[in-house]
Amino acid sequence: MTFFTVVVRGLIRRPVRTGLTLLGISIGIGAVVTLVGMSWGYEKSIGKQLDVIGIDVVVSNMSGGLMPKVFDETLQDKVAALPKVADTTTVLMLMLSIEDAPMMMVSGREWGGFTWEKLEVLEGRLPKDDKEFAVVLGKLAAEVLKKKVGDTVQIEADELPVVGIVDGHAVVENGAVILSLSVLQEISSNQGKVNFVDVRVPEGTPEKEVMELCETVNGLFPEGRAKLASEVVGTSQGYRLARAMSWSTSLLAIIVGVLGVMNTMLMTVFERTHEIGILLAVGWKRRRILYMVLCESALLGFLGGVTGVGLGALGLKILEVTPAIRGLLEPDLSPKLLLTSVAIAVVVGVVSGLYPGWRSSRLSPSRALNL
Amino acid sequence: MNEASKGAGSVVYEAHGLKKNYDGGQVAALRGVDFDIREGEFVAIVGPSGCGKSTLLQMLGSLDKPSEGSLSYRGRLISALEDPSDYRSTEIGFVFQSFHLLPTFTVSENVQIPMFETGLSRGEREVRAHELLVSVGLSHRLKHFPSELSGGERQRVAIARSLANRPSVLLADEPTGNLDSENAAHVVELLLKLHQELGMTLVLVTHDLGIAALATRTIRMKDGRVVNESTPLTHAS
Ligand SMILES: Nc1ncnc2c1ncn2[C@@H]1O[C@H](COP(=O)(O)OP(=O)(O)O)[C@@H](O)[C@H]1O
Ligand SMILES: [Mg+2]
């Protein structure tokens, strides 16, 4: 028999209660993994998209809701005239409900702009020119909408033919419906409006100069902001919202977990007052009693954490294939997230064991044995 | 009083003016007790129910602290020990009337429990528990749980456990109180053997005058005091 046997024996003597506590912790940790995984995944997908397209600076007005507010497209000419600007292009990005999909990214891109460059045509072709009333679908969007070349998609009031399926090498690109900027402006009644000016700087420009460029743009465009592509992700409203929600829900899950484990450990300790009296009477140190209770609660946390991570991974897999979310983000199931979550669960266990452990180590043996 | 044994060993316990109150002074369980116990003695503590015998034994076992007075063990003041766990685990073995075994641990595991404080390896703990259980005649019960044993067997497990860390003193509070006469005889025989063969100092609380007669000395108590040891029992009770 080892000390670990003593710890395990303490937990399995009440299998139902231990089981319920484990279930509670795993649901909590499962929620943490799912929510944080989605939020991290969202961040990663956007970052990857900007990277794939080769955008250095994004000019937009992020103060709106999920998508930035539109502004006049003439801003592009002013930005293009600035020094240290190699190339600019404009985009009108809208979140629209398309047929059965409640939320789809619809990306109207300036004809001839560099945002078209990285699209690899898998089937069909790109639009002929900026006036063609047609869309190409990212390969995930095609799957979600169940469309192939030759079908039509309905955007707002218009039916547009699908002329091509493309691979944009980033999940956000592949989840999008892509068309010429002027066509999207027309069908969404946003004539002359865009919500992004994407900027490329000459290769090898030091970050300091890029930041100076951002400052200059901010002078031209007071209601919006120019940001380094690397900053965009963390400051987008949608992302901030997602992150805040995932962390606050996680915090709630953790608090519920702590209360659950603490309750279990307190009950265990009260119920075992007599046994703890025996342990003290045969010479166990108070420290060892405390350590035993902490090990029990840490083990509860660890086991709950491991099952919780399993549940969370399952949850993310389910979300990944859920039509409503498919293509909007790529859940992040990194080892970092999984290990962090198990570590959180163990910490939850230890923290919850502190008070019960302290209480039981303070017992007087004669009182505990009811002598 | 047995002059021979009193003169023989060095002083193990020495109590001066030992008092113990319960419930904020409402109950005076010990009202000023003085005695000493020497190495190798077998002391029987007798007296009517409620006279403070168990309370006294708990003080000796450092399971509780006296309210007043001093109690020393081999010259060390145990009544003032901040953490008596070392004393409990290595110096003494305690045997209770109601056994106090851990129900979710096997016989062998129960005997190993005190050994966690002494740095024995897992293998050494198992071997030692086995030896001890052989010596109390329970080698065939190692893997049983306490609930599967008779009262006499449980008490023998408790005795094996009390010997786990090779104490020199054994404190037993009515160890036969819950046993039938046959099992009681077996347990007494075992305790006597420990006293005689290993020279352990044995302090035993009992109601049974037959057991008390085996002791080298008897301490009689009444109303929280030690009454003259030479006083005939009929006067004390
Ligand atoms: N934990 C306690 N709380 C209050 N009173 C106690 C407690 N333990 C013992 N007593 C009282 O102290 C007196 C002595 O008890 P005890 O030492 O158990 O006597 P004995 O073992 O001789 O029968 C009794 O009157 C008993 O009721
Ligand atoms: Mg008693």
XYZ file of C-alpha atoms and ligand atoms in Angstrom:
636
model
C 0.000 0.000 0.000
C 1.290 3.450 -0.879
C 0.151 6.887 0.167
C -1.564 7.115 -3.216
C -3.630 4.035 -2.277
C -4.845 5.918 0.795
C -5.809 8.877 -1.397
C -7.650 6.737 -3.946
C -9.378 4.763 -1.184
C -10.751 8.039 0.126
C -12.359 8.794 -3.230
C -13.758 5.405 -4.154
C -15.488 4.834 -0.859
C -18.276 7.103 -2.116
C -18.371 6.256 -5.815
C -21.613 8.051 -6.630
C -20.600 11.308 -5.013
C -17.145 11.157 -6.534
C -18.717 10.364 -9.903
C -21.107 13.296 -9.736
C -18.323 15.652 -8.752
C -16.218 14.370 -11.626
C -19.131 14.906 -13.984
C -19.497 18.469 -12.706
C -15.832 19.272 -13.205
C -15.726 17.662 -16.635
C -18.717 19.639 -17.843
C -17.104 22.830 -16.548
C -13.736 22.077 -18.123
C -15.477 20.873 -21.288
C -17.160 24.275 -21.538
C -13.850 26.036 -20.992
C -12.163 24.010 -23.729
C -14.992 24.538 -26.206
C -15.341 28.262 -25.649
C -11.678 29.129 -25.438
C -10.928 26.794 -28.325
C -13.454 28.648 -30.473
C -12.139 32.028 -29.479
C -8.508 31.034 -30.082
C -9.548 29.427 -33.348
C -11.290 32.607 -34.463
C -8.173 34.611 -33.747
C -5.987 32.142 -35.566
C -8.203 32.007 -38.665
C -8.278 35.768 -39.097
C -4.565 36.072 -38.517
C -3.897 33.347 -41.035
C -6.134 34.966 -43.619
C -4.374 38.322 -43.407
C -1.090 36.533 -43.628
C -2.023 34.449 -46.651
C -3.260 37.459 -48.589
C -0.226 39.463 -47.598
C -1.931 42.397 -45.902
C 0.344 44.579 -43.757
C -2.041 47.305 -42.627
C -5.811 47.259 -42.367
C -7.766 50.498 -42.367
C -11.288 50.155 -41.001
C -13.749 51.480 -38.488
C -13.997 48.697 -35.939
C -16.380 50.546 -33.636
C -19.377 48.875 -35.214
C -20.777 45.462 -34.467
C -19.462 42.209 -35.789
C -18.328 43.826 -39.017
C -16.689 47.272 -39.352
C -18.804 50.248 -40.423
C -18.730 51.270 -44.056
C -17.010 54.440 -45.214
C -16.411 56.276 -48.461
C -14.138 54.416 -50.867
C -12.336 57.631 -51.852
C -10.199 57.154 -48.718
C -8.256 54.609 -50.732
C -6.790 57.279 -53.053
C -5.627 59.345 -50.099
C -3.976 56.333 -48.503
C -2.401 55.233 -51.782
C -0.777 58.655 -52.174
C 1.108 58.317 -48.889
C 4.770 57.383 -48.830
C 5.670 53.814 -47.860
C 2.510 52.459 -49.440
C 3.229 49.834 -52.082
C -0.299 48.762 -52.912
C -3.849 49.255 -51.697
C -7.139 47.573 -52.347
C -10.635 47.957 -50.979
C -13.061 45.364 -49.666
C -16.692 45.470 -48.632
C -17.196 42.569 -46.209
C -20.702 41.768 -45.022
C -22.148 39.040 -42.807
C -25.295 37.944 -44.547
C -27.750 35.155 -44.221
C -27.619 33.189 -47.431
C -30.303 30.632 -48.135
C -30.021 28.023 -45.342
C -26.839 29.410 -43.799
C -27.628 31.986 -41.097
C -24.265 33.744 -41.245
C -21.940 33.852 -44.217
C -19.033 36.081 -44.923
C -19.692 37.875 -48.230
C -16.576 39.549 -49.532
C -16.799 42.129 -52.318
C -13.285 42.790 -53.572
C -12.016 45.608 -55.742
C -11.498 44.198 -59.181
C -7.791 43.724 -59.913
C -6.837 44.174 -56.252
C -4.276 41.919 -54.586
C -6.950 40.180 -52.526
C -7.778 38.148 -55.650
C -4.189 36.981 -56.133
C -4.057 34.070 -53.762
C -7.351 32.515 -54.801
C -6.652 29.196 -56.446
C -9.426 28.180 -58.832
C -10.433 24.577 -58.146
C -13.377 24.471 -60.540
C -14.786 26.873 -63.091
C -13.257 30.351 -63.241
C -13.074 33.756 -61.540
C -15.527 36.491 -62.675
C -14.716 37.848 -66.174
C -14.639 41.488 -65.097
C -15.798 43.838 -62.369
C -19.280 44.090 -63.848
C -20.094 40.380 -64.088
C -23.019 39.450 -61.872
C -21.447 36.283 -60.549
C -19.794 34.845 -57.441
C -17.067 32.361 -56.664
C -17.377 30.263 -53.534
C -14.674 29.295 -51.117
C -14.551 25.509 -51.007
C -16.076 25.329 -47.513
C -18.806 27.792 -48.457
C -19.600 25.597 -51.458
C -19.968 22.612 -49.159
C -22.065 24.464 -46.596
C -24.372 25.929 -49.250
C -24.308 22.655 -51.217
C -23.569 24.525 -54.467
C -21.505 23.705 -57.486
C -20.466 25.628 -60.579
C -23.575 26.449 -62.595
C -25.897 26.769 -59.582
C -27.094 30.114 -58.349
C -26.976 31.686 -54.890
C -29.421 34.208 -53.582
C -27.826 37.270 -51.967
C -30.315 39.805 -50.647
C -32.829 40.080 -53.508
C -30.586 38.899 -56.309
C -29.818 35.483 -57.792
C -26.177 35.226 -58.804
C -24.649 32.353 -60.732
C -21.738 30.454 -59.189
C -18.932 30.542 -61.747
C -16.125 29.019 -59.734
C -15.021 27.250 -56.571
C -11.774 28.500 -55.032
C -9.233 27.557 -52.399
C -8.075 30.626 -50.466
C -5.705 28.685 -48.163
C -7.307 30.060 -45.016
C -10.499 28.945 -43.391
C -12.007 32.444 -43.446
C -11.327 32.735 -47.172
C -12.705 29.276 -47.862
C -15.840 30.004 -45.879
C -16.608 33.155 -47.882
C -18.729 34.051 -50.865
C -16.458 36.203 -53.043
C -17.493 38.613 -55.758
C -16.538 41.868 -57.415
C -16.750 44.907 -55.127
C -18.935 46.928 -57.487
C -21.455 44.094 -57.786
C -21.748 43.698 -53.992
C -22.023 47.489 -53.559
C -24.914 47.461 -55.992
C -26.890 44.522 -54.599
C -26.421 45.632 -50.982
C -27.122 49.331 -51.778
C -23.702 50.401 -50.583
C -22.688 52.342 -53.702
C -19.307 54.007 -53.197
C -18.896 52.415 -49.775
C -16.325 49.940 -48.445
C -15.334 48.860 -44.935
C -11.716 47.885 -45.453
C -8.737 49.426 -47.160
C -6.008 46.791 -47.162
C -2.489 48.112 -47.507
C 0.759 46.511 -48.501
C 4.033 48.237 -47.671
C 7.279 47.703 -49.611
C 9.065 44.497 -48.642
C 11.401 44.928 -45.684
C 9.844 48.117 -44.280
C 10.730 48.346 -40.573
C 7.770 48.012 -38.227
C 8.438 51.482 -36.828
C 7.817 53.052 -40.226
C 4.708 50.962 -40.716
C 3.453 52.287 -37.424
C 4.207 55.840 -38.512
C 2.191 55.150 -41.641
C -0.705 54.031 -39.452
C -0.476 57.324 -37.536
C -0.617 59.330 -40.756
C -3.633 57.375 -41.969
C -5.366 57.958 -38.644
C -4.956 61.693 -39.292
C -6.719 61.338 -42.640
C -9.448 59.101 -41.297
C -10.372 60.200 -37.786
C -13.463 58.022 -37.371
C -11.576 54.835 -38.221
C -8.217 53.358 -37.476
C -5.273 51.938 -39.332
C -3.788 48.922 -37.682
C -0.979 46.540 -38.269
C -2.393 43.288 -39.533
C -1.010 41.597 -36.427
C -3.052 43.933 -34.204
C -6.293 43.638 -36.091
C -7.226 40.314 -34.647
C -7.068 41.346 -31.013
C -9.003 44.550 -31.512
C -11.825 43.460 -33.739
C -15.140 43.881 -31.986
C -16.295 40.404 -32.856
C -13.157 38.879 -31.556
C -13.179 40.943 -28.391
C -16.744 39.935 -27.760
C -15.991 36.279 -28.370
C -12.970 36.415 -26.108
C -14.777 38.224 -23.312
C -17.643 35.773 -23.503
C -15.455 32.730 -23.566
C -13.376 33.890 -20.611
C -16.305 35.007 -18.508
C -18.138 31.754 -19.133
C -14.940 29.893 -18.347
C -14.531 31.807 -15.119
C -18.071 30.919 -14.172
C -17.401 27.276 -14.977
C -14.279 27.370 -12.821
C -16.105 28.955 -9.876
C -18.847 26.347 -10.117
C -16.128 23.693 -10.269
C -14.414 25.015 -7.152
C -17.677 25.095 -5.220
C -18.524 21.570 -6.353
C -15.189 20.083 -5.357
C -15.099 22.045 -2.115
C -18.555 20.805 -1.205
C -17.563 17.231 -1.953
C -14.351 17.489 0.014
C -16.086 19.147 2.959
C -18.696 16.401 3.053
C -15.984 13.786 2.773
C -14.013 15.350 5.551
C -16.985 15.715 7.895
C -17.996 12.180 7.219
C -14.495 10.980 7.917
C -13.935 12.937 11.110
C -13.688 9.652 12.965
C -11.126 8.199 10.543
C -9.073 11.352 10.627
C -9.123 11.039 14.419
C -7.686 7.539 14.050
C -4.964 8.751 11.708
C -4.013 11.492 14.162
C -4.109 9.060 17.083
C -1.679 6.662 15.400
C 0.716 9.535 14.850
C -0.011 11.043 11.450
C 1.191 14.612 11.261
C -1.337 17.366 10.641
C 0.606 18.171 7.500
C 0.056 14.669 6.196
C -3.706 14.898 6.789
C -3.802 18.196 4.913
C -1.692 16.678 2.153
C -4.012 13.669 1.927
C -7.105 15.863 1.497
C -5.309 18.066 -1.034
C -4.161 15.034 -3.018
C -7.712 13.706 -3.057
C -9.131 16.954 -4.340
C -6.279 17.415 -6.816
C -6.907 13.908 -8.118
C -10.602 14.722 -8.458
C -9.632 17.834 -10.400
C -7.181 15.982 -12.594
C -9.608 13.180 -13.490
C -12.384 15.717 -14.081
C -9.994 17.786 -16.184
C -9.007 14.873 -18.392
C -12.602 13.827 -19.047
C -13.527 17.493 -19.457
C -10.879 17.979 -22.119
C -12.303 14.933 -23.883
C -15.790 16.446 -23.726
C -14.482 19.812 -24.905
C -12.631 18.263 -27.841
C -15.807 16.458 -28.783
C -17.736 19.729 -28.490
C -15.293 21.509 -30.776
C -15.470 18.707 -33.333
C -19.244 18.975 -33.310
C -19.108 22.761 -33.718
C -16.599 22.415 -36.518
C -19.090 20.469 -38.617
C -22.165 22.449 -37.526
C -23.476 24.148 -40.681
C -24.119 27.448 -38.878
C -20.491 27.810 -37.858
C -18.713 25.842 -40.518
C -16.195 27.929 -42.385
C -16.409 30.899 -40.037
C -13.692 29.589 -37.809
C -11.285 26.817 -37.313
C -11.503 25.563 -33.700
C -8.156 25.510 -31.992
C -7.535 22.174 -30.300
C -3.913 22.820 -29.499
C -1.995 20.818 -26.899
C -1.494 24.142 -25.123
C -5.254 24.530 -24.619
C -5.689 20.924 -23.516
C -2.813 21.037 -21.045
C -3.875 24.437 -19.725
C -7.373 23.119 -19.129
C -6.173 20.058 -17.224
C -3.847 22.295 -15.218
C -6.771 24.616 -14.402
C -8.762 21.601 -13.232
C -5.945 20.451 -10.952
C -5.610 23.955 -9.527
C -9.387 24.021 -8.992
C -9.005 20.741 -7.100
C -6.155 21.923 -4.918
C -7.780 25.270 -4.130
C -11.034 23.556 -3.205
C -9.209 21.144 -0.932
C -7.429 23.832 1.078
C -10.234 24.727 3.441
C -11.520 21.168 4.043
C -7.936 19.951 4.436
C -7.064 22.675 6.869
C -10.190 21.970 8.901
C -9.514 18.277 9.152
C -5.876 18.738 10.054
C -6.983 20.946 12.977
C -9.189 18.262 14.538
C -8.398 17.132 18.053
C -7.931 13.356 18.000
C -9.815 12.746 21.226
C -12.697 14.915 20.061
C -12.703 13.284 16.603
C -12.715 9.815 18.127
C -15.468 10.877 20.522
C -13.523 9.392 23.398
C 2.879 -1.154 45.132
C 5.551 -3.321 43.672
C 8.774 -1.964 45.139
C 10.974 -4.085 42.910
C 9.688 -2.733 39.628
C 9.433 0.792 40.918
C 13.067 0.769 41.811
C 14.147 -1.042 38.674
C 13.471 1.215 35.721
C 13.952 4.853 34.987
C 10.931 7.120 35.111
C 8.795 6.986 31.973
C 5.892 9.193 33.013
C 5.748 11.751 35.722
C 2.542 13.654 36.457
C 2.138 16.602 38.810
C -1.175 18.174 39.675
C -2.719 16.986 36.444
C -6.204 18.421 35.875
C -8.622 18.163 33.015
C -11.878 20.055 32.706
C -14.482 19.632 30.005
C -17.240 21.910 28.801
C -15.553 25.096 29.925
C -14.899 23.901 33.459
C -18.340 22.419 34.132
C -16.983 18.879 34.211
C -13.826 18.203 36.190
C -12.653 14.823 34.889
C -9.250 14.976 36.593
C -8.915 17.016 39.752
C -5.186 17.005 40.383
C -3.390 13.737 39.795
C 0.195 12.894 40.754
C 1.980 9.671 39.871
C 4.957 8.234 38.107
C 5.329 5.184 35.941
C 8.649 3.460 35.443
C 10.253 1.553 32.630
C 8.954 -1.999 32.287
C 6.027 -1.613 34.655
C 2.595 -3.056 33.984
C 0.255 -0.565 35.596
C -3.446 -1.263 35.839
C -5.683 1.772 36.294
C -8.921 0.851 37.993
C -11.858 2.689 39.459
C -15.569 3.215 38.973
C -17.041 4.309 35.699
C -16.670 8.048 35.103
C -13.801 8.494 37.556
C -11.442 9.769 34.848
C -9.471 6.688 33.795
C -9.917 7.234 30.057
C -9.213 10.921 30.451
C -5.950 10.100 32.180
C -4.957 7.626 29.476
C -5.683 10.237 26.785
C -3.335 12.619 28.522
C -0.662 9.906 28.558
C -1.274 9.250 24.853
C -1.239 12.983 24.117
C -4.617 12.646 22.420
C -5.714 15.675 24.406
C -4.039 18.304 26.545
C -4.404 18.674 30.298
C -6.076 21.841 31.555
C -3.529 22.240 34.338
C -0.486 20.532 35.742
C 2.455 18.903 34.043
C 3.018 15.549 32.446
C 6.434 14.491 31.268
C 7.604 11.496 29.291
C 11.221 10.475 29.865
C 11.957 13.948 31.102
C 10.243 15.749 28.198
C 7.163 17.781 28.988
C 4.543 16.246 26.671
C 1.713 18.315 28.085
C 3.306 21.286 26.328
C 4.254 19.639 23.021
C 3.298 21.810 20.044
C 3.011 18.818 17.718
C 2.739 15.496 19.545
C 2.564 13.424 16.346
C 6.140 12.131 16.615
C 5.504 11.074 20.192
C 2.268 9.350 19.216
C 3.717 7.579 16.240
C 7.002 6.271 17.603
C 7.006 6.297 21.404
C 3.631 4.808 22.252
C 1.028 2.405 20.968
C -2.617 3.076 21.833
C -5.264 0.354 22.016
C -8.917 1.399 22.330
C -11.906 -0.385 23.706
C -13.722 -0.054 20.396
C -10.696 -0.959 18.217
C -10.879 2.104 15.915
C -9.740 0.334 12.777
C -10.205 1.997 9.378
C -13.142 0.197 7.720
C -12.035 0.766 4.107
C -8.571 -0.682 4.621
C -7.597 -4.318 4.931
C -6.099 -5.793 8.065
C -2.589 -5.515 6.645
C -3.193 -1.943 5.471
C -4.522 -0.917 8.864
C -1.304 -2.116 10.446
C 0.742 -0.223 7.835
C -1.022 3.116 8.360
C 1.197 4.348 11.232
C 4.336 3.391 9.294
C 3.889 6.245 6.802
C 5.459 8.582 9.341
C 8.648 6.568 9.723
C 10.167 6.487 6.254
C 9.915 2.740 5.682
C 9.666 1.678 2.050
C 6.487 0.133 0.742
C 8.039 -3.331 0.810
C 9.335 -2.865 4.345
C 5.914 -1.728 5.504
C 4.282 -4.819 4.030
C 6.837 -7.190 5.519
C 6.601 -5.547 8.929
C 2.786 -5.664 8.903
C 2.944 -9.317 7.983
C 5.346 -10.097 10.829
C 3.207 -8.240 13.328
C 0.061 -10.002 12.185
C 1.814 -13.352 12.448
C 2.798 -12.483 16.003
C -0.826 -11.780 16.962
C -1.964 -14.962 15.221
C -3.711 -13.350 12.249
C -1.460 -14.245 9.310
C -4.465 -15.823 7.565
C -6.461 -12.551 7.724
C -4.117 -10.107 5.956
C -6.459 -9.306 3.083
C -9.678 -9.254 5.089
C -11.520 -6.099 6.003
C -12.230 -5.328 9.682
C -15.950 -5.952 9.157
C -15.135 -9.559 8.276
C -13.407 -10.208 11.619
C -14.638 -11.077 15.096
C -14.202 -8.582 17.926
C -11.246 -10.464 19.341
C -9.555 -10.541 15.966
C -10.145 -6.837 15.476
C -8.550 -6.067 18.800
C -5.545 -8.167 17.869
C -5.234 -6.177 14.617
C -5.386 -2.990 16.692
C -2.605 -4.327 18.929
C -0.501 -5.185 15.886
C -1.099 -1.648 14.614
C -0.093 -0.142 17.951
C 3.234 -1.965 17.666
C 3.884 -0.772 14.104
C 6.644 1.678 14.946
C 8.192 -0.338 17.801
C 7.004 1.799 20.720
C 8.323 1.188 24.200
C 5.010 2.009 25.877
C 1.610 0.494 25.280
C -1.513 2.319 26.473
C -4.713 0.286 26.467
C -8.119 1.632 27.441
C -10.365 -1.278 28.432
C -9.040 -3.390 25.565
C -11.243 -6.304 26.570
C -14.343 -4.247 27.330
C -16.080 -5.228 24.084
C -14.963 -8.856 24.055
C -16.373 -12.122 25.343
C -14.310 -13.869 27.999
C -12.560 -16.240 25.625
C -11.403 -13.455 23.288
C -10.593 -11.264 26.270
C -8.293 -13.931 27.642
C -6.521 -14.173 24.317
C -5.981 -10.407 24.142
C -4.752 -10.237 27.752
C -2.357 -13.071 27.094
C -0.991 -11.152 24.135
C -0.513 -7.943 26.100
C 1.117 -9.793 28.940
C 3.509 -11.423 26.504
C 4.495 -8.010 25.141
C 5.155 -6.813 28.663
C 7.070 -9.866 29.768
C 8.982 -10.801 26.634
C 9.681 -7.398 25.121
C 9.782 -5.553 28.432
C 7.259 -2.997 27.198
C 5.801 -0.582 29.706
C 2.098 -1.328 29.791
C -0.569 1.007 31.141
C -3.962 -0.616 31.068
C -7.351 0.694 32.107
C -9.687 -2.068 33.142
C -12.792 -2.977 35.051
C -11.722 -6.551 35.315
C -10.091 -7.296 38.651
C -8.698 -10.531 37.282
C -6.705 -8.539 34.725
C -5.694 -5.943 37.298
C -4.305 -8.720 39.446
C -1.785 -9.528 36.693
C -0.321 -6.017 36.864
C 2.856 -5.151 38.702
C 1.063 -2.181 40.207
C -2.457 -0.824 40.396
C -3.480 2.810 40.386
C -6.937 3.285 41.829
C -8.952 6.305 40.929
C -12.097 7.920 42.257
C -13.789 11.169 41.228
C -10.874 12.384 39.209
C -8.242 11.636 41.829
C -5.793 8.861 42.524
C -6.759 7.274 45.790
C -4.027 5.709 47.887
C -2.661 2.792 45.972
C -2.648 0.639 49.044
C -6.290 1.368 49.815
C -8.285 -1.824 49.473
C -10.394 -1.877 46.300
C -13.605 -2.344 48.280
C -13.081 1.074 49.875
C -12.198 2.796 46.640
C -15.284 1.648 44.742
N -15.223 14.926 25.855
C -15.861 15.074 27.051
N -16.686 16.107 27.237
C -17.313 16.288 28.415
N -17.192 15.472 29.456
C -16.368 14.401 29.355
C -15.671 14.160 28.122
N -14.945 13.040 28.290
C -15.194 12.624 29.547
N -16.039 13.426 30.167
C -16.490 13.299 31.572
O -15.350 13.212 32.396
C -15.540 12.260 33.396
C -14.472 11.175 33.293
O -14.677 10.427 32.118
P -13.769 9.194 31.677
O -12.361 9.613 31.791
O -14.230 8.731 30.368
O -14.125 8.142 32.815
P -13.841 6.597 32.838
O -13.011 6.224 31.676
O -13.160 6.399 34.149
O -15.158 5.917 32.833
C -16.948 11.721 33.211
O -17.799 12.409 34.100
C -17.272 12.024 31.786
O -18.658 12.238 31.646
Mg -13.392 4.959 30.051
